[in-house]
Coordinates of C-alpha atoms in Angstrom, one line a residue:
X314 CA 123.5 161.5 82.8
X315 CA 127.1 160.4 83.3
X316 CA 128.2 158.8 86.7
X317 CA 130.1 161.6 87.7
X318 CA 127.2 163.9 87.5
X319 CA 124.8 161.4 89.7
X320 CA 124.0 162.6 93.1
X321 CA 125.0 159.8 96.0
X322 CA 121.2 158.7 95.7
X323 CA 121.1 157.9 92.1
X324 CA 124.1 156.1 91.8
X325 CA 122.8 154.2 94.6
X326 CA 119.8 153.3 92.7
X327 CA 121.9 153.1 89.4
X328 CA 124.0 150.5 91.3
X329 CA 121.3 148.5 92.7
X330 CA 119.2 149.1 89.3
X331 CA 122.6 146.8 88.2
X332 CA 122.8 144.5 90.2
X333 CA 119.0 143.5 90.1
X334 CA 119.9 143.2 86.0
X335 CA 122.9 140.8 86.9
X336 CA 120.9 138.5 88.8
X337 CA 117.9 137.9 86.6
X338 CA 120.6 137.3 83.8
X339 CA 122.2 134.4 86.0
X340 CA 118.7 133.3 86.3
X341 CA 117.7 133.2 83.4
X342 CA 121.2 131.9 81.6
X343 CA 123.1 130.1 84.0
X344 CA 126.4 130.2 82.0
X345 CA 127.9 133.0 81.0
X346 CA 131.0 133.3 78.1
X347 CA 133.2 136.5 77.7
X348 CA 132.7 135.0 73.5
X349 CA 129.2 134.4 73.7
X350 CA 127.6 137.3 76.6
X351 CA 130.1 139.8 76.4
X352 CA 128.3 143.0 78.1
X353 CA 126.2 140.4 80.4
X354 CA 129.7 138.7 82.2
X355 CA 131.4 142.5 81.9
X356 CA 128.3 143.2 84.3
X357 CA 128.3 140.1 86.4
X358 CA 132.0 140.4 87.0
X359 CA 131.3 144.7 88.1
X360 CA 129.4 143.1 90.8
X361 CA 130.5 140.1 91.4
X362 CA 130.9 139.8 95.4
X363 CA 127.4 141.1 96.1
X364 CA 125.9 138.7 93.4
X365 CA 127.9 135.9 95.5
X366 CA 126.6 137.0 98.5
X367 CA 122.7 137.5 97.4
X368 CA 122.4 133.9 95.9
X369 CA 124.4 132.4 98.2
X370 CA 122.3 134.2 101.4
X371 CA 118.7 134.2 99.7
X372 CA 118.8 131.1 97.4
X373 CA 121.9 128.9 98.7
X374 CA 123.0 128.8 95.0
X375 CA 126.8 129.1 94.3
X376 CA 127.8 131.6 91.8
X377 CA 131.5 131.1 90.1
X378 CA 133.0 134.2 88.2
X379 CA 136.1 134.1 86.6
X380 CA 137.8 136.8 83.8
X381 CA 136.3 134.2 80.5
X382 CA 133.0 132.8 82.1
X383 CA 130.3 133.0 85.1
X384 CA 128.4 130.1 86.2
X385 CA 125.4 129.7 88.1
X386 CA 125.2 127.0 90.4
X387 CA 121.6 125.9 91.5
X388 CA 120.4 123.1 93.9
X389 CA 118.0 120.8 92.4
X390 CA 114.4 121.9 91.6
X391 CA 111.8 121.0 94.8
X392 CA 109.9 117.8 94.0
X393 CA 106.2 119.6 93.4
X394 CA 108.4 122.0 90.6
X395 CA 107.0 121.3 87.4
X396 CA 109.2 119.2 84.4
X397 CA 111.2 121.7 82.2
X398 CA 113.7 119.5 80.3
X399 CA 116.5 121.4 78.0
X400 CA 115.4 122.0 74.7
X401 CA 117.4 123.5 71.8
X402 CA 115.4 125.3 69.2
X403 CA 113.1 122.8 67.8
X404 CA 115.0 119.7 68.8
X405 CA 113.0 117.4 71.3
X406 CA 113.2 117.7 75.2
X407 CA 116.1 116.1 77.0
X408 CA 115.4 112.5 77.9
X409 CA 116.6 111.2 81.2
X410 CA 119.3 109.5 78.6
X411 CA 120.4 112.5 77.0
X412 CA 120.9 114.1 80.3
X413 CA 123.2 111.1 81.1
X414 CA 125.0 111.6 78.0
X415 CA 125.7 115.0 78.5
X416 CA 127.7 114.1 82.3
X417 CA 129.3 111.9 79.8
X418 CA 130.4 113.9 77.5
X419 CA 132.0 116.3 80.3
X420 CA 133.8 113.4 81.9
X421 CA 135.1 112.6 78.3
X422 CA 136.5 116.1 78.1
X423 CA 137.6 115.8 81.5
X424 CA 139.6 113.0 80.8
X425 CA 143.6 113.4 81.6
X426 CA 145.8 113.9 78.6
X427 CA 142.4 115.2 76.9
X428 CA 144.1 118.7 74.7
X429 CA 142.4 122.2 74.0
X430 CA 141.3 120.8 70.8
X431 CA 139.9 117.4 69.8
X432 CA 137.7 115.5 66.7
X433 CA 134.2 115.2 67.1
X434 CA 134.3 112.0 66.1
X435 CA 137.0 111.6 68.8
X436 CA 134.8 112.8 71.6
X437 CA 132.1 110.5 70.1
X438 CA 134.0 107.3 70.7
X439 CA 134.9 108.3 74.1
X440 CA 131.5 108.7 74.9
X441 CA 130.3 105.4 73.6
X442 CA 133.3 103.9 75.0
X443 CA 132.5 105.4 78.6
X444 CA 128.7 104.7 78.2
X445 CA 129.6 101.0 78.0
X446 CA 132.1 101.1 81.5
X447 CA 128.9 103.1 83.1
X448 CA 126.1 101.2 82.1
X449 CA 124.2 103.7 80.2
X450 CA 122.9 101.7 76.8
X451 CA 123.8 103.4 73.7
X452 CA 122.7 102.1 70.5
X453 CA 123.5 103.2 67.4
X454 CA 120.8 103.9 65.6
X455 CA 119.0 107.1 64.2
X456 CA 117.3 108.2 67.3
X457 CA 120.0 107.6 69.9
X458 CA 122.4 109.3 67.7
X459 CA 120.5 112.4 67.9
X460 CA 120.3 112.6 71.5
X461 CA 124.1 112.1 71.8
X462 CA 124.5 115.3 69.3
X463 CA 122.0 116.9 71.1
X464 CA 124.4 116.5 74.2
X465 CA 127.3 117.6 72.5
X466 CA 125.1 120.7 71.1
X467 CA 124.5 122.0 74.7
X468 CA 128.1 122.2 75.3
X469 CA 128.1 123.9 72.5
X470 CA 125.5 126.1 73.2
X471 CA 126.7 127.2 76.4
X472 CA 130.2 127.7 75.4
X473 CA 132.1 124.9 76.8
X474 CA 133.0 123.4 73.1
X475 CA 133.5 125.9 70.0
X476 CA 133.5 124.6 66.8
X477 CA 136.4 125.9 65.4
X478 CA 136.5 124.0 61.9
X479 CA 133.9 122.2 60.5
X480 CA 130.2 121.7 62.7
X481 CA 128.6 119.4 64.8
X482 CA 125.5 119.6 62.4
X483 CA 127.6 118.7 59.8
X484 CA 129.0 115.7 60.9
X485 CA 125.5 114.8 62.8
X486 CA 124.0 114.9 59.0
X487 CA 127.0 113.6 57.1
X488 CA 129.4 112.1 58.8
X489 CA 131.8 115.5 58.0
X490 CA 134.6 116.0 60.6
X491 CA 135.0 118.6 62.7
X492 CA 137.1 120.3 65.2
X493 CA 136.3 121.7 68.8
X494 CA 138.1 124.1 70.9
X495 CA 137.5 123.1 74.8
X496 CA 136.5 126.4 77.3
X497 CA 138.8 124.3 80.0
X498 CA 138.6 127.1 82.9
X499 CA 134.4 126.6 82.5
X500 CA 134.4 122.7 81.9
X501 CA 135.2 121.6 85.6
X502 CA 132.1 123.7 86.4
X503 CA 129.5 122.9 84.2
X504 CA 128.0 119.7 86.5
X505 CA 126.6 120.9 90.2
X506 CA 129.2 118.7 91.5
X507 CA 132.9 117.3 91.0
X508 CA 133.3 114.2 88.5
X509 CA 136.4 112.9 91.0
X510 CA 134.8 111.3 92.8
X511 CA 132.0 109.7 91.3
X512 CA 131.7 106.3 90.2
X513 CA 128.3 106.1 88.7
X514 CA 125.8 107.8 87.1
X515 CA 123.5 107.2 90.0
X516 CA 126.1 108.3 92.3
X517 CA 126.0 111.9 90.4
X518 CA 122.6 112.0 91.5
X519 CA 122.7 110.6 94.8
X520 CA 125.0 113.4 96.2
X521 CA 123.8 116.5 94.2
X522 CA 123.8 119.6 96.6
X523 CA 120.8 120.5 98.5
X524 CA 119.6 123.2 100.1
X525 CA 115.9 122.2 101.6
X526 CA 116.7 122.3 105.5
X527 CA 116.4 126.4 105.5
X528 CA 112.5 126.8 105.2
X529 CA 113.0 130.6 104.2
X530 CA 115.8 129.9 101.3
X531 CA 113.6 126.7 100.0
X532 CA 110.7 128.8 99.8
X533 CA 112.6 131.5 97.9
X534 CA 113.9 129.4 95.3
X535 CA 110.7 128.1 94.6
X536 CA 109.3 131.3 94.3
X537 CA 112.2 132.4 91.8
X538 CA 112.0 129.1 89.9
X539 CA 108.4 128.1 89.7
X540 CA 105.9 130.0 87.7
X541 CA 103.5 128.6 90.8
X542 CA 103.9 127.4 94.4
X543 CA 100.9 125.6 95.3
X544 CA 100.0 126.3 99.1
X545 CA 99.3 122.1 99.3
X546 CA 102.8 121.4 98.2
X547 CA 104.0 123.4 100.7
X548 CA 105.6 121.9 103.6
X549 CA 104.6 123.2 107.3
X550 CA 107.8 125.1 107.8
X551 CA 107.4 126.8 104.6
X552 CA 104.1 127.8 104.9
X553 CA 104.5 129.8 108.0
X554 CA 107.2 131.6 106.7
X555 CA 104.7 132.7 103.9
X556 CA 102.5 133.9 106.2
X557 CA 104.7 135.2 108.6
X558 CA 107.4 136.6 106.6
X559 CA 105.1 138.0 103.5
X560 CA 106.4 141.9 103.7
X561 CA 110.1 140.8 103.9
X562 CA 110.0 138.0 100.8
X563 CA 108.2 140.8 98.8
X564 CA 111.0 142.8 99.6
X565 CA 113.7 140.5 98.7
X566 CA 111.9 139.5 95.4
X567 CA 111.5 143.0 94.4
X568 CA 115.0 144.1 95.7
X569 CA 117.3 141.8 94.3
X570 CA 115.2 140.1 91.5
X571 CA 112.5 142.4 90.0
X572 CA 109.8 139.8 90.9
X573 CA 106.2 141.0 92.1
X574 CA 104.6 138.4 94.8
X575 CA 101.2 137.8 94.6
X576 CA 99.7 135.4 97.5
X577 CA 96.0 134.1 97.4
X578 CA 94.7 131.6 99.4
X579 CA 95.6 128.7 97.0
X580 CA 98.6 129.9 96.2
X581 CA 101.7 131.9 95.9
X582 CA 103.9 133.3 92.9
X583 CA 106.5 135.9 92.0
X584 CA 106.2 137.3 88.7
X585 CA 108.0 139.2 86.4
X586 CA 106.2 142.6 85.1
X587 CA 108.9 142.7 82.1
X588 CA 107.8 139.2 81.3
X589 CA 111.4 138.5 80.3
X590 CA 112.5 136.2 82.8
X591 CA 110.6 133.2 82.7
X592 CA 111.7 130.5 80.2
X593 CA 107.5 129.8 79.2
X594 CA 105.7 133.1 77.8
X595 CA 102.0 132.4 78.9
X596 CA 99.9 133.6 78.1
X597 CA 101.4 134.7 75.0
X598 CA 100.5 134.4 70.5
X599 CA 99.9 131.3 69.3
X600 CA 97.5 128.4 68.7
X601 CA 98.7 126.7 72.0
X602 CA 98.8 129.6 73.7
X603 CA 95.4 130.7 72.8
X604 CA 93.8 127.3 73.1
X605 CA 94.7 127.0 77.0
X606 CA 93.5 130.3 78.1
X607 CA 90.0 129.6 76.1
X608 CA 89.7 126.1 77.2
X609 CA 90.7 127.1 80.9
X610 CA 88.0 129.6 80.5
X611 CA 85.6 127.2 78.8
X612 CA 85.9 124.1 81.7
X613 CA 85.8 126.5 84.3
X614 CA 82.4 128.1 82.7
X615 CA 81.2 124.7 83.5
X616 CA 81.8 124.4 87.0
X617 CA 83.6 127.0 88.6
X618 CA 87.0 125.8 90.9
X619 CA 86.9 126.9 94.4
X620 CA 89.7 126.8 97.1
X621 CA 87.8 124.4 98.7
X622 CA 89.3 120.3 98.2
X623 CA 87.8 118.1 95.8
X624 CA 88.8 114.5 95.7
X625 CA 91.2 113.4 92.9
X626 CA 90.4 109.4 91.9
X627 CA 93.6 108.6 91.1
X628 CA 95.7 111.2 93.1
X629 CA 98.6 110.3 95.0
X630 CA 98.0 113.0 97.7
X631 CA 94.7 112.8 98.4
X632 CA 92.5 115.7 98.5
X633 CA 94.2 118.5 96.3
X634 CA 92.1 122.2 95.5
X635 CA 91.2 121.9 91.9
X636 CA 88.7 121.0 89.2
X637 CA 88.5 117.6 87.8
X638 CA 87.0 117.7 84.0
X639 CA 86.6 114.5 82.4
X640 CA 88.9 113.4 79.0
X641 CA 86.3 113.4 77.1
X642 CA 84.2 116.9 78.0
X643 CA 88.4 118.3 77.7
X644 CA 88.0 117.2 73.8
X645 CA 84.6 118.2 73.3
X646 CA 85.5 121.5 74.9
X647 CA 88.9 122.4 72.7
X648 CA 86.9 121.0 69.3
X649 CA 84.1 123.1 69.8
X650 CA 87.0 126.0 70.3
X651 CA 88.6 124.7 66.9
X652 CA 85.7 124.8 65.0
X653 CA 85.2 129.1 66.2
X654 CA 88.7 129.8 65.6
X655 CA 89.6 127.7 62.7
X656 CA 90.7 131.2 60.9
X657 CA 92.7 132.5 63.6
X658 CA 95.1 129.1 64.4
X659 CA 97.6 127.3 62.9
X660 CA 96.4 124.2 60.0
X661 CA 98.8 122.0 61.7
X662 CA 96.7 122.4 64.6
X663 CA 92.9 122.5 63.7
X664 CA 93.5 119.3 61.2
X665 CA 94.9 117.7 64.1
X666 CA 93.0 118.4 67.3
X667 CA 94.5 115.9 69.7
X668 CA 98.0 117.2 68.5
X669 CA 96.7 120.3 70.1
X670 CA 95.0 118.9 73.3
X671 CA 98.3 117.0 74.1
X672 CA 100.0 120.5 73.5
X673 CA 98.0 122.8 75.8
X674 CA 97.8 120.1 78.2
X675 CA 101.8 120.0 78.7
X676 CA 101.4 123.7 78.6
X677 CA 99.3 124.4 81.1
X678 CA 101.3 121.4 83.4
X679 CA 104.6 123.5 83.1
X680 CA 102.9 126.6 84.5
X681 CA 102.1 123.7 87.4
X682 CA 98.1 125.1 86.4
X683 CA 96.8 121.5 85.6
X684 CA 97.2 117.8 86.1
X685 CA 97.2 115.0 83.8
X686 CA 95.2 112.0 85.8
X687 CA 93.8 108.7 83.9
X688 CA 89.9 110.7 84.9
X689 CA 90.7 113.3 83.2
X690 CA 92.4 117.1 83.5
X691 CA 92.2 119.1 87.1
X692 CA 92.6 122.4 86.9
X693 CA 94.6 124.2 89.9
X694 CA 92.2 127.1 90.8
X695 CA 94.8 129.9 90.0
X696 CA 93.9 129.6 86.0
X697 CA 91.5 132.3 87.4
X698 CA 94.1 134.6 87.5
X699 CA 94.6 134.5 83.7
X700 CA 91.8 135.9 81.5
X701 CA 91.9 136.1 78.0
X702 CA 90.9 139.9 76.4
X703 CA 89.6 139.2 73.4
X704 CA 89.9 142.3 71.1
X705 CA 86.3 144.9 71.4
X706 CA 85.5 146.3 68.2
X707 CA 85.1 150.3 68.8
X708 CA 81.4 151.5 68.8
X709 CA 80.0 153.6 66.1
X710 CA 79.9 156.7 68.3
X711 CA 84.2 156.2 69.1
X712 CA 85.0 155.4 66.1
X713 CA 83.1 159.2 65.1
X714 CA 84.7 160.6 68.2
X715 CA 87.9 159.2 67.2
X716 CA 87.6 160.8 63.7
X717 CA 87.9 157.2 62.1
X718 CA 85.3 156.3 59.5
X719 CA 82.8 153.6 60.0
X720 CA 84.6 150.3 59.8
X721 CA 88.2 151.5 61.2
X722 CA 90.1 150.0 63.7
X723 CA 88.2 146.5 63.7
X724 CA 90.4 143.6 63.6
X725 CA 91.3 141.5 60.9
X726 CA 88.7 138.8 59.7
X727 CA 89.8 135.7 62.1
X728 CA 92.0 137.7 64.5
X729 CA 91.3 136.6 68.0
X730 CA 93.3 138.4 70.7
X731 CA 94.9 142.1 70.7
X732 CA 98.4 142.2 71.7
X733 CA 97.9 142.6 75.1
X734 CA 96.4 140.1 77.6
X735 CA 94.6 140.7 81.0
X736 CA 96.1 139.2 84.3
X737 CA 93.6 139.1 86.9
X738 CA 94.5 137.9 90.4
X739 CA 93.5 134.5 91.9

């Protein structure tokens, strides 16, 4: 149906079906490029002043669009959210130093006299050379190296640098120059905050915006941003506005975002039915994957959570809701789940159990569903909410029904889940 042939309702909806598309983009990607996300900024910039006015009004984030870019400000992450460092493909998380190289890098290409292109090994040296006058130490060896081309890569990756002759993977492995083209109109943007000003790296820090005096916004963006809000780490304010405010917030989430709100009495969370938003697929294929719903399953078997609070030794807030399993029944537990599925999972994996433990373990932490302690592993009582479905083999009698001889439709030997999982509620 062309827009000219929409009645007044549909375009409506057709507009606000945009819009809704436009801001789980800028959620997801906070950077935009005309060379990069070509039909994503052409729809950002179609509705741009209502996308300025929804972040800005719901979430208190800043959103800058210009004819080559869009960027995505966001206020730092709520102290209970859990750690999601950059990655880049298979490259290790950001460290708290790579981070620091990265400001550097933009105040390198921020320097005055600084032209549209430069050497890689140029920006380099002036990164080295700036990490001495800021304090930030900066070997030279192997690992350190990496981190600083990781840096560098991010830039690339979100279109600030383009590697117009040569690559940074080239000169990373071989010492090979290479040239890069600077996205200047995006590069003053890239950092939550202006470099002018700022003398240190701690001082970046120290005055990044924030936005946690407005109980309703704070409480939105951890809704949007957190794959769980724990009802403990809630502060007062926040809490009534949950259970005040519940019709209107799942309105907003719905409206502008596409997010369902589910609230239980441990718990709240906003999630996304076309499972594209979120940055973590869980549940989801794979060994890891796998492993934590089974194991979830398994330690709860042994002593169901309850919303009730059970003393953490070890905590730093006390009481929290939760199971406490011990280290040691966690291993049992996952090797006794190794041993059953040896078939189904990846060698790397069930040669190297505590490869995998440490694996599911970060896992389930960056869904904010568990908590490492020195005791041992507690489990947040909302891993109730996802069960695994493990594929049913059809009876004799549907498989006859069906017209399907005896034997059809069973899965492979070692296949453990269908492609579809079940997601109870809490």
């Amino acid at each position: 149906m062309s827009v000219t042939a929409m009645s007044p309702g549909s375009t409506a909806q057709h507009e606000a079906a945009e819009r809704r598309l436009a801001a789980r983009t800028l959620l997801a990607c906070p950077v935009l490029t005309s060379h990069r996300q070509p039909d994503e900024l052409a729809l950002v910039r179609r509705h741009s002043a209502a996308l300025r006015s929804t972040f800005a009004k719901l979430l208190s984030y800043h959103l800058v669009v210009e004819t080559s870019f869009a960027r995505l400000v966001k206020t730092p992450p709520s102290g209970d959210s859990p750690l999601r460092p950059v990655q880049r493909g298979d490259s290790p998380p950001f460290t708290p130093q790579t981070y620091a190289l990265f400001s550097l890098a933009c105040a390198s290409l921020l320097t005055p006299g600084t032209g549209e292109w430069l050497l890689i090994s140029s920006l380099v040296e002036q990164v080295r050379a700036d990490a001495v006058s800021a304090g930030v130490a900066l070997r030279d060896t192997p690992s350190e190296n990496r981190r600083l081309v990781q840096a560098v890569g991010l830039l690339i990756d979100w279109g600030v640098l383009t590697e117009t002759d040569g690559s940074l993977s080239a000169w990373s492995e071989r010492r090979e120059e290479g040239v890069l083209q600077i996205h200047r109109p995006l590069l003053p943007h890239v950092l939550p905050r202006p470099l002018r000003d700022v003398a240190s790296l701690a001082d970046l820090a120290a005055r990044l915006p924030s936005g946690a005096a407005e109980p309703r916004r704070s409480l939105r963006r951890r809704l949007v941003e957190n794959p769980l809000v724990k009802r403990e780490d809630l502060p007062e304010d926040e809490r009534d506005v949950l259970s005040r405010e519940r019709s209107e917030l799942t309105r907003l989430l719905e409206e502008h975002f596409g997010l369902t709100l589910e609230v239980r009495a441990e718990g709240a969370l906003a999630y996304d039915t076309e499972g594209t938003l979120s940055d973590v697929a869980y549940p989801g294929p794979g060994t890891v994957r796998q492993a934590a719903l089974l194991l979830t399953d398994a330690l709860t078997d042994l002593a169901r959570p309850s919303a009730a609070s059970h003393h953490v030794p070890g905590g730093t807030a006390g009481d929290v809701p939760g199971l406490l399993t011990p280290w040691g029944t966690v291993s049992s537990e996952l090797g006794g789940l190794v041993s059953r599925y040896s078939k189904a999972w990846a060698g790397a994996y069930v040669a190297d159990p505590a490869r995998l433990q440490k694996e599911v373990v970060a896992l389930l932490e960056s869904m904010s569903l568990a908590r490492s302690l020195p005791g041992g592993l507690v489990l947040h009582p909302a891993v109730a909410r996802y069960r695994p479905e493990p594929h049913a083999e059809p009876t004799r009698a549907a498989r006859r029904l069906a017209g399907k001889p005896d034997g059809a439709g069973a899965p492979p030997s070692g296949a453990l889940f269908t492609d579809s999982f079940l997601r109870e509620a809490l």
